Structure formats: structure tokens, C-alpha cells
Tab-separated table of C-alpha atoms in Angstrom:
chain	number	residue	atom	x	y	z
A	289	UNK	CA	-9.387	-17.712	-111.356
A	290	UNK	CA	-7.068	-20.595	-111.535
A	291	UNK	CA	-3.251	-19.745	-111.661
A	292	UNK	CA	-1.648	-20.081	-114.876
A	293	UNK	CA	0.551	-22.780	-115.850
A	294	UNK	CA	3.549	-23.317	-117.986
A	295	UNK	CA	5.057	-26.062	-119.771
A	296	UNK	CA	7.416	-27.293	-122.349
A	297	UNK	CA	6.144	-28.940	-125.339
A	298	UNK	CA	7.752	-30.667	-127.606
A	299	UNK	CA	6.089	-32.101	-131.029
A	300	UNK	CA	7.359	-35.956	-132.000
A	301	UNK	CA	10.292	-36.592	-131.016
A	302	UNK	CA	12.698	-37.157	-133.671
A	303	UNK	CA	15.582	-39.664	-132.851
A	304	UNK	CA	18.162	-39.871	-135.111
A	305	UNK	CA	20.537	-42.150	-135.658
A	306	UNK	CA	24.486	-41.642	-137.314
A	307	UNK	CA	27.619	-43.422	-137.646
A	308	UNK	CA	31.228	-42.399	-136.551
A	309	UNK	CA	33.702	-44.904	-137.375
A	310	UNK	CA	32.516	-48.084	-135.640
A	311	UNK	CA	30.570	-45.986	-133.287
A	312	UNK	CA	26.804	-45.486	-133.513
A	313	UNK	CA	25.653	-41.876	-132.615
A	314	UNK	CA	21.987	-41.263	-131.562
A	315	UNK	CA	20.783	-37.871	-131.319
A	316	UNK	CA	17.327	-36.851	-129.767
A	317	UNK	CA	16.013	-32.681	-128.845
A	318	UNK	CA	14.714	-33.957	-124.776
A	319	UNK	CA	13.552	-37.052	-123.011
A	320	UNK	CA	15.142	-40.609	-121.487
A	321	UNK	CA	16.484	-42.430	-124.339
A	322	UNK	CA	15.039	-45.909	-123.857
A	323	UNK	CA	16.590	-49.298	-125.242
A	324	UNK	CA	16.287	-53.109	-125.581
A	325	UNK	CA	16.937	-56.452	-127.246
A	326	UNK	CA	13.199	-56.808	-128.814
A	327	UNK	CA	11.190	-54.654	-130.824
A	328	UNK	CA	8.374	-55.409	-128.351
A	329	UNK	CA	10.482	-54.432	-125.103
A	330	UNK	CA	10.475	-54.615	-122.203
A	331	UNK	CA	12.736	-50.961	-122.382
A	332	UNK	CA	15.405	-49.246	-119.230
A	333	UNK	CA	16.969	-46.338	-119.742
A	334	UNK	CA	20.252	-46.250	-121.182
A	335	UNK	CA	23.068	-45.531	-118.497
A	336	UNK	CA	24.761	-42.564	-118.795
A	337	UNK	CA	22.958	-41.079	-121.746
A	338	UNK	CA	21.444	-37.367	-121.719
A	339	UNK	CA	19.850	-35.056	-124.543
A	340	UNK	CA	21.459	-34.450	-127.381
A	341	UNK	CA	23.391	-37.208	-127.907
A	342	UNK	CA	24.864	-40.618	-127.046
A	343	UNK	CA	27.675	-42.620	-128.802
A	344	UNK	CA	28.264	-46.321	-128.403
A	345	UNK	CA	30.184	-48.731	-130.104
A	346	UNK	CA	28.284	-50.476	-132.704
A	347	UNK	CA	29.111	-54.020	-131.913
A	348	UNK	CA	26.959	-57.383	-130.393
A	349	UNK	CA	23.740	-57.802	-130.767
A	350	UNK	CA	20.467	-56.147	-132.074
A	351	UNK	CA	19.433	-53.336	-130.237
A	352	UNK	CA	16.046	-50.935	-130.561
A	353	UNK	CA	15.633	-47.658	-128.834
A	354	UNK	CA	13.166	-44.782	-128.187
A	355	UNK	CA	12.964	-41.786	-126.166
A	356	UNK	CA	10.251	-41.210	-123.114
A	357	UNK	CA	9.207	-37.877	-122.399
């Protein structure tokens, strides 16, 4: 008998994204949130951002995120 293994899993992912002000507030249940200047990538992780949430001004250009599990 193999030993038994245990994981989390999580369905989709759900980002969601808020205002505060001039602030944007994502908010995300686990994983790397992701971001970048094209739709198509390439992505890095965003510094200094961990589950649930990250606030950033929302000012400059266009930017697109997602979270990696």
C-alpha cells in the first residue's frame, strides 16, 4: 500500500478587483498574484503582494493580472 497523501485544493480562482479612493484593491483566496503590461504577458509576480489582498494606486499605465497556483 502506498502512503496517503494530502493536499489543498482550491476550485477557480476568483480574483476580484475593488476601488478605494484612487487606490485599486485586488483580492484573491491563495496563489502568486501575477501582473503585466499586455494581455498576452510575459507575467512576474507582483512585489510585496500575499493572499488576500493587495492595494495599489490606480495610476499610469494599463495593467493585467492573474494569480498562479
Amino acid at each position: 500500500k502506498g502512503a496517503a497523501q494530502s493536499f489543498d485544493v482550491y476550485g477557480p480562482v476568483r480574483v476580484n478587483v475593488a476601488t478605494a479612493g484612487t487606490d485599486l484593491v485586488l483580492a484573491w483566496q491563495a496563489g502568486t498574484p501575477l501582473q503585466s503590461t499586455n494581455a498576452a504577458g510575459p507575467y512576474t509576480a507582483v512585489p510585496g503582494a500575499t493572499a488576500p489582498s493587495y492595494r495599489t494606486a490606480a495610476t499610469g499605465s494599463s495593467k493585467f493580472f492573474r494569480v498562479q497556483l
